[in-house]
Structure formats: structure tokens, C-alpha cells
Amino acid sequence: MPTYSLDGIPVEFPYEAYDCQLAYMSSVIKALEAGSNALLESPTGTGKTLCLLCAALGWRRYRQQLAVEARTDWEKQAEPGAPTLAGVCPRIWYS
């Protein structure tokens, strides 16, 4: 399964992704990282649902890994703003 690095976040995708799919997943990652809402659209048959799921799961896996590393590193725990999974949960609409 190919893995793509989108804004530094590894995202697994079951097929070779087209440019429009990489752009779509990158937009999803940017919205999740910013904690902002996103309105995404793409033509029928471009794999919107698969792109959304792969990007969201890749982002969550990456953020969870950061949170686990922060919890196991005593110095990182003392840092204000250390990553957690308890942050905001942005909404993403797609059509």
C-alpha cells in the first residue's frame, strides 16, 4: 500500500493516488491541523470518501503518535502546548 507524506504526515492510500486526490487529502490534513472547518468538493468518481477517510485516519494516527511520545517523555510533558488528542474536533463537509 503506497504511503504519501502530506504536509509531513504519512497517509496510507490503497492505490496510486492521482494529483487531485493528493490535493484533496492535503486540504483535509491542513484543515485538521488548523482545527478549522473545511468545505471540500470534487467531481463524481474522484474518490472523495476514500481520500477523506485515509487522510483523517493518517492524521489521527500521526497525532496519536505525537501524544504518546509526549506522555512518555518527561521533558515534553512539561512543555506548554504539548500535543494531545483532546483538542478541537473540526468539521469537514464534502460534496
PDB file of C-alpha atoms in Angstrom:
ATOM      1  CA  MET A   1       0.000   0.000   0.000  1.00  0.00           C
ATOM      2  CA  PRO A   2       1.563   3.324  -1.012  1.00  0.00           C
ATOM      3  CA  THR A   3       2.237   5.863   1.721  1.00  0.00           C
ATOM      4  CA  TYR A   4       2.262   9.568   0.902  1.00  0.00           C
ATOM      5  CA  SER A   5       3.744  12.319   3.027  1.00  0.00           C
ATOM      6  CA  LEU A   6       1.234  15.160   3.051  1.00  0.00           C
ATOM      7  CA  ASP A   7       2.442  18.203   4.968  1.00  0.00           C
ATOM      8  CA  GLY A   8       4.783  15.917   6.894  1.00  0.00           C
ATOM      9  CA  ILE A   9       2.040  13.464   7.842  1.00  0.00           C
ATOM     10  CA  PRO A  10       2.211   9.907   6.464  1.00  0.00           C
ATOM     11  CA  VAL A  11      -1.039   8.877   4.796  1.00  0.00           C
ATOM     12  CA  GLU A  12      -1.594   5.341   3.540  1.00  0.00           C
ATOM     13  CA  PHE A  13      -3.682   5.058   0.400  1.00  0.00           C
ATOM     14  CA  PRO A  14      -4.671   1.685  -1.123  1.00  0.00           C
ATOM     15  CA  TYR A  15      -3.900   2.753  -4.719  1.00  0.00           C
ATOM     16  CA  GLU A  16      -1.536   5.006  -6.597  1.00  0.00           C
ATOM     17  CA  ALA A  17      -3.144   8.402  -5.946  1.00  0.00           C
ATOM     18  CA  TYR A  18      -3.942  10.906  -8.678  1.00  0.00           C
ATOM     19  CA  ASP A  19      -2.836  14.522  -8.292  1.00  0.00           C
ATOM     20  CA  CYS A  20      -6.398  15.639  -7.497  1.00  0.00           C
ATOM     21  CA  GLN A  21      -6.618  13.005  -4.728  1.00  0.00           C
ATOM     22  CA  LEU A  22      -3.330  14.159  -3.193  1.00  0.00           C
ATOM     23  CA  ALA A  23      -4.546  17.769  -3.293  1.00  0.00           C
ATOM     24  CA  TYR A  24      -7.838  16.741  -1.669  1.00  0.00           C
ATOM     25  CA  MET A  25      -6.098  14.791   1.104  1.00  0.00           C
ATOM     26  CA  SER A  26      -3.679  17.671   1.646  1.00  0.00           C
ATOM     27  CA  SER A  27      -6.644  20.029   2.115  1.00  0.00           C
ATOM     28  CA  VAL A  28      -8.143  17.648   4.667  1.00  0.00           C
ATOM     29  CA  ILE A  29      -4.828  17.478   6.558  1.00  0.00           C
ATOM     30  CA  LYS A  30      -4.467  21.288   6.548  1.00  0.00           C
ATOM     31  CA  ALA A  31      -7.981  21.731   7.947  1.00  0.00           C
ATOM     32  CA  LEU A  32      -7.395  19.130  10.658  1.00  0.00           C
ATOM     33  CA  GLU A  33      -4.033  20.654  11.615  1.00  0.00           C
ATOM     34  CA  ALA A  34      -5.570  24.132  11.794  1.00  0.00           C
ATOM     35  CA  GLY A  35      -8.573  22.847  13.749  1.00  0.00           C
ATOM     36  CA  SER A  36     -10.800  24.603  11.256  1.00  0.00           C
ATOM     37  CA  ASN A  37     -13.833  23.593   9.260  1.00  0.00           C
ATOM     38  CA  ALA A  38     -13.459  22.736   5.592  1.00  0.00           C
ATOM     39  CA  LEU A  39     -15.778  22.677   2.622  1.00  0.00           C
ATOM     40  CA  LEU A  40     -14.307  20.363   0.000  1.00  0.00           C
ATOM     41  CA  GLU A  41     -15.689  19.457  -3.388  1.00  0.00           C
ATOM     42  CA  SER A  42     -14.538  17.264  -6.206  1.00  0.00           C
ATOM     43  CA  PRO A  43     -16.233  15.719  -9.255  1.00  0.00           C
ATOM     44  CA  THR A  44     -18.102  12.436  -9.093  1.00  0.00           C
ATOM     45  CA  GLY A  45     -15.873   9.378  -9.148  1.00  0.00           C
ATOM     46  CA  THR A  46     -12.697  11.019  -7.848  1.00  0.00           C
ATOM     47  CA  GLY A  47     -12.597   9.021  -4.612  1.00  0.00           C
ATOM     48  CA  LYS A  48     -13.710  11.727  -2.180  1.00  0.00           C
ATOM     49  CA  THR A  49     -14.814   9.336   0.545  1.00  0.00           C
ATOM     50  CA  LEU A  50     -11.679   7.213   0.351  1.00  0.00           C
ATOM     51  CA  CYS A  51      -9.464  10.320   0.353  1.00  0.00           C
ATOM     52  CA  LEU A  52     -11.292  11.762   3.343  1.00  0.00           C
ATOM     53  CA  LEU A  53     -11.043   8.532   5.324  1.00  0.00           C
ATOM     54  CA  CYS A  54      -7.376   7.910   4.512  1.00  0.00           C
ATOM     55  CA  ALA A  55      -6.348  11.490   5.300  1.00  0.00           C
ATOM     56  CA  ALA A  56      -8.342  11.645   8.548  1.00  0.00           C
ATOM     57  CA  LEU A  57      -7.044   8.274   9.743  1.00  0.00           C
ATOM     58  CA  GLY A  58      -3.472   9.161   8.804  1.00  0.00           C
ATOM     59  CA  TRP A  59      -3.748  12.478  10.663  1.00  0.00           C
ATOM     60  CA  ARG A  60      -5.230  10.805  13.730  1.00  0.00           C
ATOM     61  CA  ARG A  61      -2.542   8.123  13.770  1.00  0.00           C
ATOM     62  CA  TYR A  62       0.150  10.804  13.494  1.00  0.00           C
ATOM     63  CA  ARG A  63      -1.379  12.967  16.264  1.00  0.00           C
ATOM     64  CA  GLN A  64      -1.827   9.921  18.498  1.00  0.00           C
ATOM     65  CA  GLN A  65       1.828   9.019  17.987  1.00  0.00           C
ATOM     66  CA  LEU A  66       2.851  12.569  18.975  1.00  0.00           C
ATOM     67  CA  ALA A  67       0.671  12.409  22.086  1.00  0.00           C
ATOM     68  CA  VAL A  68       2.107   9.028  23.127  1.00  0.00           C
ATOM     69  CA  GLU A  69       5.652  10.314  22.631  1.00  0.00           C
ATOM     70  CA  ALA A  70       4.844  13.416  24.689  1.00  0.00           C
ATOM     71  CA  ARG A  71       3.396  11.304  27.512  1.00  0.00           C
ATOM     72  CA  THR A  72       6.447   9.045  27.642  1.00  0.00           C
ATOM     73  CA  ASP A  73       8.969  11.893  27.561  1.00  0.00           C
ATOM     74  CA  TRP A  74       9.050  13.750  30.890  1.00  0.00           C
ATOM     75  CA  GLU A  75      10.646  16.833  29.375  1.00  0.00           C
ATOM     76  CA  LYS A  76       7.967  17.078  26.694  1.00  0.00           C
ATOM     77  CA  GLN A  77       5.222  16.759  29.316  1.00  0.00           C
ATOM     78  CA  ALA A  78       6.444  19.923  30.974  1.00  0.00           C
ATOM     79  CA  GLU A  79       6.205  21.924  27.744  1.00  0.00           C
ATOM     80  CA  PRO A  80       3.136  24.131  27.491  1.00  0.00           C
ATOM     81  CA  GLY A  81       1.176  23.323  24.370  1.00  0.00           C
ATOM     82  CA  ALA A  82       2.369  19.719  24.171  1.00  0.00           C
ATOM     83  CA  PRO A  83       0.221  17.814  21.642  1.00  0.00           C
ATOM     84  CA  THR A  84      -2.848  15.987  22.893  1.00  0.00           C
ATOM     85  CA  LEU A  85      -5.829  14.327  21.294  1.00  0.00           C
ATOM     86  CA  ALA A  86      -8.230  16.323  23.448  1.00  0.00           C
ATOM     87  CA  GLY A  87      -8.125  19.359  21.143  1.00  0.00           C
ATOM     88  CA  VAL A  88     -10.873  20.664  18.925  1.00  0.00           C
ATOM     89  CA  CYS A  89     -12.686  18.428  16.518  1.00  0.00           C
ATOM     90  CA  PRO A  90     -13.111  20.255  13.201  1.00  0.00           C
ATOM     91  CA  ARG A  91     -15.932  19.536  10.787  1.00  0.00           C
ATOM     92  CA  ILE A  92     -15.359  18.655   7.168  1.00  0.00           C
ATOM     93  CA  TRP A  93     -18.125  18.797   4.594  1.00  0.00           C
ATOM     94  CA  TYR A  94     -17.623  17.274   1.212  1.00  0.00           C
ATOM     95  CA  SER A  95     -19.726  17.069  -1.895  1.00  0.00           C
TER      96      SER A  95
END
